[in-house]
Coordinates of C-alpha atoms in Angstrom, one line a residue:
Chain A
X1 CA -13.2 13.4 13.2
X2 CA -10.3 14.4 10.9
X3 CA -12.1 13.4 7.7
X4 CA -15.1 11.4 6.5
X5 CA -14.3 9.4 3.4
X6 CA -17.5 7.4 2.7
X7 CA -17.4 5.7 -0.7
X8 CA -13.7 6.4 -1.1
X9 CA -11.6 3.7 -2.6
X10 CA -9.0 2.8 0.0
X11 CA -5.5 4.1 -0.9
X12 CA -3.7 0.7 -0.6
X13 CA -1.4 -0.9 -3.2
X14 CA -3.2 -4.3 -3.3
X15 CA -4.6 -5.1 -6.7
X16 CA -6.9 -7.7 -8.4
X17 CA -7.8 -10.7 -6.2
X18 CA -5.5 -9.5 -3.4
X19 CA -7.6 -6.4 -2.8
X20 CA -10.2 -7.4 -0.2
X21 CA -11.2 -3.9 1.1
X22 CA -13.6 -2.3 -1.4
X23 CA -14.9 0.8 0.5
X24 CA -14.0 3.1 3.3
X25 CA -17.1 3.7 5.3
X26 CA -15.7 6.2 7.8
X27 CA -12.4 7.0 9.5
X28 CA -10.8 9.4 11.9
X29 CA -7.4 9.7 13.5
X30 CA -7.8 6.6 15.6
X31 CA -10.3 4.3 13.8
X32 CA -11.4 3.2 10.4
X33 CA -14.4 1.1 9.2
X34 CA -14.2 -0.5 5.8
X35 CA -16.3 -2.9 3.8
X36 CA -14.9 -5.7 1.8
X37 CA -15.5 -9.1 0.3
X38 CA -13.6 -12.3 -0.2
X39 CA -13.6 -12.7 -4.0
X40 CA -14.8 -16.0 -5.6
X41 CA -13.2 -17.6 -7.5
X42 CA -10.0 -16.6 -5.9
X43 CA -6.9 -17.9 -4.2
X44 CA -8.5 -18.1 -0.8
X45 CA -11.6 -20.1 -1.7
X46 CA -11.7 -23.9 -1.7
X47 CA -14.8 -26.0 -2.3
X48 CA -16.9 -22.8 -2.0
X49 CA -15.6 -21.8 1.4
X50 CA -12.8 -19.6 2.7
X51 CA -10.8 -20.2 5.9
X52 CA -11.9 -17.5 8.3
X53 CA -8.4 -16.5 9.2
X54 CA -8.3 -14.9 5.7
X55 CA -10.3 -12.1 7.3
X56 CA -7.0 -11.0 8.9
X57 CA -5.9 -9.7 5.5
X58 CA -9.1 -7.7 5.2
X59 CA -8.4 -6.1 8.6
X60 CA -4.8 -5.5 7.7
X61 CA -5.7 -3.7 4.5
X62 CA -8.2 -1.5 6.4
X63 CA -5.3 -0.7 8.9
X64 CA -3.0 0.2 6.0
X65 CA -5.8 2.4 4.5
X66 CA -6.1 4.2 7.9
X67 CA -2.4 4.9 8.0
X68 CA -2.4 6.2 4.4
X69 CA -5.5 8.4 4.9
X70 CA -4.1 9.9 8.0
X71 CA -0.7 10.6 6.4
X72 CA -2.4 12.2 3.5
X73 CA -4.6 14.4 5.8
X74 CA -1.6 15.7 7.7
X75 CA 0.6 16.3 4.7
X76 CA -2.0 17.3 2.2
X77 CA -1.0 20.1 -0.2
X78 CA -3.2 22.5 -2.0
X79 CA -4.0 19.8 -4.6
X80 CA -5.6 17.7 -1.9
X81 CA -4.3 14.5 -3.3
X82 CA -4.4 11.4 -1.2
X83 CA -1.2 9.5 -0.6
X84 CA -1.2 5.9 -1.6
X85 CA 0.4 3.6 1.0
X86 CA 3.5 1.8 0.1
X87 CA 3.7 -2.0 0.5
X88 CA 3.0 -3.0 4.1
X89 CA 3.1 -6.3 5.7
X90 CA 1.7 -8.1 8.7
X91 CA 4.6 -8.9 11.0
X92 CA 2.9 -10.0 14.2
X93 CA -0.5 -11.2 15.4
X94 CA -1.8 -11.9 18.8
X95 CA -5.1 -13.4 20.1
X96 CA -6.6 -14.0 16.8
X97 CA -10.0 -15.6 17.5
X98 CA -12.5 -16.9 15.0
X99 CA -16.2 -17.5 15.6
X100 CA -16.2 -20.2 12.9
X101 CA -13.6 -22.0 10.9
X102 CA -14.8 -20.9 7.4
X103 CA -16.8 -18.0 5.9
X104 CA -18.7 -17.8 2.6
X105 CA -16.9 -15.8 -0.1
X106 CA -18.7 -12.9 -1.8
X107 CA -20.6 -11.8 1.3
X108 CA -20.3 -8.2 2.5
X109 CA -17.9 -7.9 5.4
X110 CA -17.2 -5.0 7.7
X111 CA -13.7 -4.4 9.2
X112 CA -13.3 -2.1 12.2
X113 CA -9.7 -1.1 13.1
X114 CA -8.5 0.9 16.0
X115 CA -5.0 2.3 16.1
X116 CA -2.8 1.3 19.0
X117 CA 0.8 2.0 19.9
X118 CA 3.3 2.9 17.1
X119 CA 7.0 2.9 16.7
X120 CA 7.4 3.6 12.9
X121 CA 7.6 1.7 10.7
X122 CA 5.7 -0.6 13.1
X123 CA 2.1 0.2 13.9
X124 CA -0.2 -1.8 16.2
X125 CA -4.0 -2.2 15.7
X126 CA -6.9 -3.8 17.3
X127 CA -9.1 -5.3 14.6
X128 CA -12.5 -6.9 14.3
X129 CA -14.4 -8.2 11.2
X130 CA -18.2 -8.7 11.3
X131 CA -20.6 -10.1 8.7
X132 CA -23.3 -8.0 7.1
X133 CA -25.6 -8.8 10.0
X134 CA -23.2 -7.4 12.6
X135 CA -22.1 -10.8 13.9
X136 CA -18.4 -10.9 14.9
X137 CA -16.3 -13.3 12.7
X138 CA -12.8 -12.4 13.8
X139 CA -10.9 -10.4 16.4
X140 CA -7.2 -9.9 16.8
X141 CA -4.3 -7.6 17.6
X142 CA -1.9 -7.1 14.7
X143 CA 1.3 -5.3 14.0
X144 CA 2.0 -3.9 10.5
X145 CA 5.3 -2.9 9.0
X146 CA 4.3 0.0 6.8
X147 CA 7.1 1.2 4.5
X148 CA 5.5 4.5 3.7
X149 CA 5.4 6.2 0.3
X150 CA 7.2 4.1 -2.3
Chain B
X1 CA -6.0 -25.2 -4.8
X2 CA -3.1 -25.4 -7.2
X3 CA -1.4 -22.3 -5.8
X4 CA 1.5 -24.4 -4.4
X5 CA 3.0 -27.7 -5.1
X6 CA 3.5 -30.2 -2.3
X7 CA 6.9 -31.7 -2.8
X8 CA 6.9 -34.0 0.2
X9 CA 4.8 -34.8 3.3
X10 CA 5.4 -36.8 6.4
X11 CA 2.6 -37.5 8.8
X12 CA 5.0 -38.9 11.4
X13 CA 7.0 -35.7 11.4
X14 CA 4.0 -33.5 10.8
X15 CA 5.9 -31.7 8.0
X16 CA 5.4 -30.7 4.4
X17 CA 7.6 -29.3 1.8
X18 CA 6.1 -27.0 -0.8
X19 CA 7.1 -24.9 -3.8
X20 CA 5.5 -21.6 -4.6
X21 CA 5.9 -20.7 -8.3
X22 CA 5.6 -17.3 -9.8
X23 CA 2.2 -18.3 -11.3
X24 CA 0.7 -18.9 -7.8
X25 CA -2.4 -16.8 -7.3
X26 CA -1.2 -16.1 -3.8
X27 CA 1.1 -13.5 -5.4
X28 CA -1.4 -11.9 -7.8
X29 CA -1.8 -8.3 -6.9
X30 CA 0.3 -8.6 -3.7
X31 CA 1.9 -6.4 -4.8
X32 CA 1.8 -5.5 -8.5
X33 CA 5.5 -4.5 -8.8
X34 CA 6.8 -6.3 -5.7
X35 CA 5.3 -9.8 -5.3
X36 CA 5.5 -11.1 -1.8
X37 CA 3.6 -14.0 -0.2
X38 CA 0.7 -12.7 1.9
X39 CA 0.8 -13.5 5.6
X40 CA -2.5 -15.4 5.3
X41 CA -0.9 -17.6 2.6
X42 CA 1.5 -18.8 5.4
X43 CA -1.6 -19.7 7.4
X44 CA -3.1 -21.5 4.4
X45 CA 0.0 -23.7 4.2
X46 CA -0.2 -24.4 7.9
X47 CA -3.9 -25.1 7.7
X48 CA -3.2 -27.5 4.8
X49 CA -0.7 -29.4 6.9
X50 CA -3.2 -29.5 9.8
X51 CA -5.8 -31.1 7.5
X52 CA -3.3 -33.6 6.1
X53 CA -2.3 -34.7 9.6
X54 CA -5.6 -34.6 11.4
X55 CA -8.3 -35.0 8.8
X56 CA -9.9 -32.8 6.1
X57 CA -12.4 -31.3 8.6
X58 CA -9.7 -30.1 10.9
X59 CA -8.4 -26.6 10.8
X60 CA -7.2 -23.4 12.4
X61 CA -9.7 -21.9 14.8
X62 CA -7.4 -19.4 16.6
X63 CA -3.9 -18.1 16.5
X64 CA -2.5 -17.2 19.9
X65 CA 0.5 -15.6 18.4
X66 CA 2.4 -15.5 15.1
X67 CA 5.4 -13.7 13.6
X68 CA 6.3 -13.2 10.0
X69 CA 10.0 -12.8 10.0
X70 CA 11.0 -12.1 6.4
X71 CA 9.3 -11.7 3.0
X72 CA 8.8 -14.8 0.7
X73 CA 9.2 -14.1 -3.0
X74 CA 7.9 -16.3 -5.9
X75 CA 10.0 -19.3 -6.6
X76 CA 10.6 -20.2 -3.0
X77 CA 10.6 -23.7 -1.5
X78 CA 9.3 -23.9 2.1
X79 CA 9.2 -26.5 4.8
X80 CA 6.1 -26.3 7.1
X81 CA 6.2 -28.1 10.4
X82 CA 3.9 -28.6 13.3
X83 CA 5.0 -29.6 16.8
X84 CA 3.1 -30.3 20.0
X85 CA 2.3 -27.5 22.5
X86 CA 1.7 -27.7 26.2
X87 CA -2.0 -27.5 25.6
X88 CA -3.2 -30.5 23.5
X89 CA -5.7 -28.2 21.7
X90 CA -2.8 -26.2 20.4
X91 CA 0.2 -26.7 18.1
X92 CA 3.3 -24.7 17.3
X93 CA 4.0 -24.1 13.7
X94 CA 7.2 -23.0 11.9
X95 CA 7.9 -22.3 8.2
X96 CA 11.4 -22.3 7.0
X97 CA 13.0 -21.3 3.7
X98 CA 16.2 -22.6 2.4
X99 CA 18.3 -21.1 5.1
X100 CA 16.1 -19.0 7.4
X101 CA 12.8 -19.2 9.2
X102 CA 10.1 -17.1 7.6
X103 CA 7.2 -17.4 10.1
X104 CA 6.3 -19.2 13.3
X105 CA 3.5 -19.2 15.8
X106 CA 1.1 -21.0 18.1
X107 CA -2.4 -22.0 17.0
X108 CA -5.5 -23.7 18.3
X109 CA -6.9 -26.3 16.0
X110 CA -10.4 -27.8 15.7
X111 CA -11.1 -31.5 15.2
X112 CA -13.0 -32.7 12.2
X113 CA -16.7 -32.3 12.5
X114 CA -19.6 -30.0 11.7
X115 CA -19.1 -26.3 11.9

């Protein structure tokens, strides 16, 4: 493992209600596990429920955090500062499956992201989001365009 | 949700025109100095159209494939469309801006009913 970053705030540019990932549980060069929540009230909640496909954003933020953490680890200077990711965006998704159409906002979620092929600035990831009981809620393959350091 | 304004809707054409103002919560924090419509907001628009066409309990249950082709800034008007796919459980979607397509894909929808 390159680094363990339990309790670290993920180095991503999302702010306010857009920030779904709240904690990096662990990461290494190929995989990251993050915790997060869908905020309520928030833009993704309607009548007390949230469409389950919103979990894709949680997974994408975890993937962006993995990229930023690894970039920081490989280019870290003596100050040991972590590099914040520049704005990234989801450009492609395949085989996004949901175990249910909606999820309850506010519940603890866990995103597990595994790095796949890369052709910078495009990065592929296999992603999965579980509820706090370990039940799978969403699975997908996604491609992110990550601009790098702003 | 008042995060977008529906300017027009056609059940026959399975299409909807929407406006996304700068005050939409979709843009809040995404990103602080560079607001861009999140990818999942595209899916919210598509899911809204699915519900309008098929019933409030209908919705997206899978996305076989989707592409986001260009960023959507605040103040954009979009046209969302659904078209039939080979599999009746699936539909194609496309979202167009004034001149260019911004996203497209193939989804599986669920009929209205208990989760």
